[in-house]
Amino acid sequence: MKLVVAIIRPERLNDVLEELFHAEVKGLTISRVQGHGGELERVETYRGTTVKMELSEKVRIEIGVSDHFVDPTVKAIIDGARTGEVGDGKIFVLPVEQVYRIRTGETDRAAVTPVGVPPG
Ligand SMILES: Nc1ncnc2c1ncn2[C@@H]1O[C@H](COP(=O)(O)OP(=O)(O)OP(=O)(O)O)[C@@H](O)[C@H]1O
Ligand SMILES: [Mg+2]
């Protein structure tokens, strides 16, 4: 199992959600975050040259998936989020040790598989 964490432009969220829906990726968590992509802008100050680090509004998406869902999930995010301009964001894929569905006590792959969709 993996946790797919994506940082995207807020204005691309609806497109990403649509792509994820078509890829049958159902369970996810969204938060509004602030981030920085590494581009530093040099500014002159009275003490010399310094760098300015501006934070921009981003949306963080977290999706727990079984391994065979990683590729379709990543593809859906890229298809929905890419503009081709600097700042489109990043996707991290993290290993997940355990998942529990609280209501049923189901664990692991059964727990990341949405109810009603046969485990595959
Ligand atoms: N190494 C990182 N670790 C954690 N978050 C990051 C990292 N790089 C980027 N982010 C997050 O992703 C957001 C968008 O980053 P950004 O798209 O600028 O990445 P990038 O690698 O600089 O790509 P680009 O060249 O397209 O700008 C940042 O605001 C930040 O929230
Ligand atoms: Mg950047």
PDB file of C-alpha atoms and ligand atoms in Angstrom:
ATOM      1  CA  MET A   1       0.000   0.000   0.000  1.00  0.00           C
ATOM      2  CA  LYS A   2       1.081   3.541  -0.669  1.00  0.00           C
ATOM      3  CA  LEU A   3       0.079   7.042   0.327  1.00  0.00           C
ATOM      4  CA  VAL A   4       0.069   9.329  -2.682  1.00  0.00           C
ATOM      5  CA  VAL A   5       0.597  12.935  -1.563  1.00  0.00           C
ATOM      6  CA  ALA A   6       0.161  15.621  -4.199  1.00  0.00           C
ATOM      7  CA  ILE A   7       0.676  19.370  -3.906  1.00  0.00           C
ATOM      8  CA  ILE A   8      -1.230  21.109  -6.687  1.00  0.00           C
ATOM      9  CA  ARG A   9      -2.549  24.492  -7.787  1.00  0.00           C
ATOM     10  CA  PRO A  10      -5.899  25.214  -6.082  1.00  0.00           C
ATOM     11  CA  GLU A  11      -7.456  26.155  -9.438  1.00  0.00           C
ATOM     12  CA  ARG A  12      -6.667  22.661 -10.791  1.00  0.00           C
ATOM     13  CA  LEU A  13      -8.436  20.833  -7.959  1.00  0.00           C
ATOM     14  CA  ASN A  14     -11.726  20.285  -9.790  1.00  0.00           C
ATOM     15  CA  ASP A  15      -9.952  18.844 -12.837  1.00  0.00           C
ATOM     16  CA  VAL A  16      -7.854  16.568 -10.639  1.00  0.00           C
ATOM     17  CA  LEU A  17     -10.945  15.349  -8.776  1.00  0.00           C
ATOM     18  CA  GLU A  18     -12.662  14.633 -12.085  1.00  0.00           C
ATOM     19  CA  GLU A  19      -9.657  12.651 -13.374  1.00  0.00           C
ATOM     20  CA  LEU A  20      -9.459  10.725 -10.094  1.00  0.00           C
ATOM     21  CA  PHE A  21     -13.174   9.923 -10.291  1.00  0.00           C
ATOM     22  CA  HIS A  22     -12.718   8.531 -13.817  1.00  0.00           C
ATOM     23  CA  ALA A  23      -9.762   6.465 -12.561  1.00  0.00           C
ATOM     24  CA  GLU A  24     -12.107   5.082  -9.864  1.00  0.00           C
ATOM     25  CA  VAL A  25      -9.997   6.523  -7.075  1.00  0.00           C
ATOM     26  CA  LYS A  26     -12.562   7.296  -4.387  1.00  0.00           C
ATOM     27  CA  GLY A  27     -11.127   7.922  -0.917  1.00  0.00           C
ATOM     28  CA  LEU A  28      -9.062  11.051  -0.408  1.00  0.00           C
ATOM     29  CA  THR A  29      -8.243  13.928   1.926  1.00  0.00           C
ATOM     30  CA  ILE A  30      -7.796  17.521   0.810  1.00  0.00           C
ATOM     31  CA  SER A  31      -6.204  20.387   2.732  1.00  0.00           C
ATOM     32  CA  ARG A  32      -5.275  23.932   1.920  1.00  0.00           C
ATOM     33  CA  VAL A  33      -1.582  24.526   2.495  1.00  0.00           C
ATOM     34  CA  GLN A  34       1.097  27.065   1.760  1.00  0.00           C
ATOM     35  CA  GLY A  35       4.262  26.048   0.019  1.00  0.00           C
ATOM     36  CA  HIS A  36       7.379  27.046  -1.740  1.00  0.00           C
ATOM     37  CA  GLY A  37       8.839  25.396  -4.825  1.00  0.00           C
ATOM     38  CA  GLY A  38      12.457  26.410  -4.367  1.00  0.00           C
ATOM     39  CA  GLU A  39      12.631  29.390  -6.701  1.00  0.00           C
ATOM     40  CA  LEU A  40      14.328  32.190  -4.790  1.00  0.00           C
ATOM     41  CA  GLU A  41      13.996  35.776  -5.792  1.00  0.00           C
ATOM     42  CA  ARG A  42      16.952  38.084  -5.081  1.00  0.00           C
ATOM     43  CA  VAL A  43      16.066  41.447  -3.595  1.00  0.00           C
ATOM     44  CA  GLU A  44      18.310  44.357  -2.747  1.00  0.00           C
ATOM     45  CA  THR A  45      18.165  45.637   0.841  1.00  0.00           C
ATOM     46  CA  TYR A  46      20.172  48.245   2.728  1.00  0.00           C
ATOM     47  CA  ARG A  47      22.373  45.420   4.054  1.00  0.00           C
ATOM     48  CA  GLY A  48      23.101  44.030   0.604  1.00  0.00           C
ATOM     49  CA  THR A  49      21.503  41.292  -1.425  1.00  0.00           C
ATOM     50  CA  THR A  50      19.121  38.910   0.256  1.00  0.00           C
ATOM     51  CA  VAL A  51      16.599  36.376  -0.901  1.00  0.00           C
ATOM     52  CA  LYS A  52      12.842  36.485  -0.612  1.00  0.00           C
ATOM     53  CA  MET A  53      10.874  33.289  -0.093  1.00  0.00           C
ATOM     54  CA  GLU A  54       7.256  33.820  -1.005  1.00  0.00           C
ATOM     55  CA  LEU A  55       4.727  31.210  -0.021  1.00  0.00           C
ATOM     56  CA  SER A  56       1.917  30.384  -2.401  1.00  0.00           C
ATOM     57  CA  GLU A  57      -1.468  28.832  -1.761  1.00  0.00           C
ATOM     58  CA  LYS A  58      -1.576  25.170  -2.729  1.00  0.00           C
ATOM     59  CA  VAL A  59      -3.881  22.210  -2.209  1.00  0.00           C
ATOM     60  CA  ARG A  60      -2.552  19.000  -0.670  1.00  0.00           C
ATOM     61  CA  ILE A  61      -4.251  15.764  -1.675  1.00  0.00           C
ATOM     62  CA  GLU A  62      -3.634  12.538   0.212  1.00  0.00           C
ATOM     63  CA  ILE A  63      -4.807   9.237  -1.237  1.00  0.00           C
ATOM     64  CA  GLY A  64      -4.246   5.818   0.307  1.00  0.00           C
ATOM     65  CA  VAL A  65      -4.149   3.143  -2.396  1.00  0.00           C
ATOM     66  CA  SER A  66      -3.193  -0.458  -2.952  1.00  0.00           C
ATOM     67  CA  ASP A  67      -0.042  -0.845  -5.049  1.00  0.00           C
ATOM     68  CA  HIS A  68      -1.729  -1.480  -8.392  1.00  0.00           C
ATOM     69  CA  PHE A  69      -3.639   1.789  -8.005  1.00  0.00           C
ATOM     70  CA  VAL A  70      -0.493   3.934  -7.694  1.00  0.00           C
ATOM     71  CA  ASP A  71       0.132   4.414 -11.428  1.00  0.00           C
ATOM     72  CA  PRO A  72      -3.466   5.300 -12.382  1.00  0.00           C
ATOM     73  CA  THR A  73      -3.660   7.655  -9.402  1.00  0.00           C
ATOM     74  CA  VAL A  74      -0.431   9.469 -10.315  1.00  0.00           C
ATOM     75  CA  LYS A  75      -1.503   9.688 -13.966  1.00  0.00           C
ATOM     76  CA  ALA A  76      -4.895  11.129 -13.029  1.00  0.00           C
ATOM     77  CA  ILE A  77      -3.265  13.793 -10.855  1.00  0.00           C
ATOM     78  CA  ILE A  78      -0.781  14.771 -13.558  1.00  0.00           C
ATOM     79  CA  ASP A  79      -3.499  14.882 -16.244  1.00  0.00           C
ATOM     80  CA  GLY A  80      -5.659  17.128 -14.083  1.00  0.00           C
ATOM     81  CA  ALA A  81      -2.968  19.345 -12.575  1.00  0.00           C
ATOM     82  CA  ARG A  82      -0.464  20.077 -15.321  1.00  0.00           C
ATOM     83  CA  THR A  83      -0.448  23.483 -16.985  1.00  0.00           C
ATOM     84  CA  GLY A  84       3.173  23.257 -18.164  1.00  0.00           C
ATOM     85  CA  GLU A  85       4.109  26.384 -16.227  1.00  0.00           C
ATOM     86  CA  VAL A  86       6.537  26.539 -13.300  1.00  0.00           C
ATOM     87  CA  GLY A  87       4.710  25.767 -10.052  1.00  0.00           C
ATOM     88  CA  ASP A  88       2.475  22.873 -11.169  1.00  0.00           C
ATOM     89  CA  GLY A  89       3.418  21.016  -8.007  1.00  0.00           C
ATOM     90  CA  LYS A  90       4.769  17.669  -6.923  1.00  0.00           C
ATOM     91  CA  ILE A  91       3.653  14.143  -6.179  1.00  0.00           C
ATOM     92  CA  PHE A  92       5.209  12.017  -3.442  1.00  0.00           C
ATOM     93  CA  VAL A  93       4.558   8.285  -3.109  1.00  0.00           C
ATOM     94  CA  LEU A  94       5.118   7.010   0.444  1.00  0.00           C
ATOM     95  CA  PRO A  95       5.085   3.446   1.755  1.00  0.00           C
ATOM     96  CA  VAL A  96       2.184   2.652   4.088  1.00  0.00           C
ATOM     97  CA  GLU A  97       2.566   0.001   6.779  1.00  0.00           C
ATOM     98  CA  GLN A  98      -0.979  -0.490   7.977  1.00  0.00           C
ATOM     99  CA  VAL A  99      -4.490   0.738   7.237  1.00  0.00           C
ATOM    100  CA  TYR A 100      -7.560   0.162   9.397  1.00  0.00           C
ATOM    101  CA  ARG A 101     -11.160   0.888   8.516  1.00  0.00           C
ATOM    102  CA  ILE A 102     -12.496   2.004  11.865  1.00  0.00           C
ATOM    103  CA  ARG A 103     -16.118   0.921  11.350  1.00  0.00           C
ATOM    104  CA  THR A 104     -15.441  -2.706  10.430  1.00  0.00           C
ATOM    105  CA  GLY A 105     -11.956  -3.331  11.740  1.00  0.00           C
ATOM    106  CA  GLU A 106     -10.913  -4.339   8.232  1.00  0.00           C
ATOM    107  CA  THR A 107      -7.219  -3.950   7.628  1.00  0.00           C
ATOM    108  CA  ASP A 108      -4.805  -3.162   4.833  1.00  0.00           C
ATOM    109  CA  ARG A 109      -5.944  -3.774   1.270  1.00  0.00           C
ATOM    110  CA  ALA A 110      -9.548  -4.413   2.282  1.00  0.00           C
ATOM    111  CA  ALA A 111      -9.429  -1.122   4.162  1.00  0.00           C
ATOM    112  CA  VAL A 112      -8.169   1.012   1.274  1.00  0.00           C
ATOM    113  CA  THR A 113     -10.625  -0.553  -1.167  1.00  0.00           C
ATOM    114  CA  PRO A 114     -13.836   1.495  -1.264  1.00  0.00           C
ATOM    115  CA  VAL A 115     -16.909  -0.411  -0.113  1.00  0.00           C
ATOM    116  CA  GLY A 116     -18.901  -1.677  -3.094  1.00  0.00           C
ATOM    117  CA  VAL A 117     -15.871  -2.075  -5.343  1.00  0.00           C
ATOM    118  CA  PRO A 118     -14.593  -5.645  -5.503  1.00  0.00           C
ATOM    119  CA  PRO A 119     -10.975  -5.934  -4.283  1.00  0.00           C
ATOM    120  CA  GLY A 120      -8.644  -6.314  -7.234  1.00  0.00           C
TER     121      GLY A 120
HETATM  122  N1  LIG B   1      10.791  19.275  -2.135  1.00  0.00           N
HETATM  123  C1  LIG B   1       9.566  19.593  -1.740  1.00  0.00           C
HETATM  124  N2  LIG B   1       9.101  19.151  -0.576  1.00  0.00           N
HETATM  125  C2  LIG B   1       7.858  19.448  -0.147  1.00  0.00           C
HETATM  126  N3  LIG B   1       6.993  20.182  -0.855  1.00  0.00           N
HETATM  127  C3  LIG B   1       7.417  20.659  -2.038  1.00  0.00           C
HETATM  128  C4  LIG B   1       8.711  20.395  -2.542  1.00  0.00           C
HETATM  129  N4  LIG B   1       8.821  20.992  -3.751  1.00  0.00           N
HETATM  130  C5  LIG B   1       7.655  21.601  -3.978  1.00  0.00           C
HETATM  131  N5  LIG B   1       6.802  21.401  -2.955  1.00  0.00           N
HETATM  132  C6  LIG B   1       5.443  21.876  -2.825  1.00  0.00           C
HETATM  133  O1  LIG B   1       4.868  21.956  -4.120  1.00  0.00           O
HETATM  134  C7  LIG B   1       4.449  23.291  -4.383  1.00  0.00           C
HETATM  135  C8  LIG B   1       4.663  23.593  -5.840  1.00  0.00           C
HETATM  136  O2  LIG B   1       6.018  23.406  -6.123  1.00  0.00           O
HETATM  137  P1  LIG B   1       6.579  23.636  -7.579  1.00  0.00           P
HETATM  138  O3  LIG B   1       5.524  23.274  -8.546  1.00  0.00           O
HETATM  139  O4  LIG B   1       7.143  25.008  -7.667  1.00  0.00           O
HETATM  140  O5  LIG B   1       7.711  22.529  -7.619  1.00  0.00           O
HETATM  141  P2  LIG B   1       8.965  22.547  -8.534  1.00  0.00           P
HETATM  142  O6  LIG B   1       9.693  21.300  -8.292  1.00  0.00           O
HETATM  143  O7  LIG B   1       9.691  23.849  -8.323  1.00  0.00           O
HETATM  144  O8  LIG B   1       8.381  22.483 -10.000  1.00  0.00           O
HETATM  145  P3  LIG B   1       8.377  23.645 -11.097  1.00  0.00           P
HETATM  146  O9  LIG B   1       9.711  23.591 -11.745  1.00  0.00           O
HETATM  147  O10 LIG B   1       7.263  23.277 -12.001  1.00  0.00           O
HETATM  148  O11 LIG B   1       8.124  24.938 -10.386  1.00  0.00           O
HETATM  149  C9  LIG B   1       5.259  24.142  -3.457  1.00  0.00           C
HETATM  150  O12 LIG B   1       4.615  25.347  -3.178  1.00  0.00           O
HETATM  151  C10 LIG B   1       5.347  23.256  -2.240  1.00  0.00           C
HETATM  152  O13 LIG B   1       4.152  23.324  -1.503  1.00  0.00           O
HETATM  153 MG    MG B   2       8.770  25.580  -8.641  1.00  0.00          MG
END
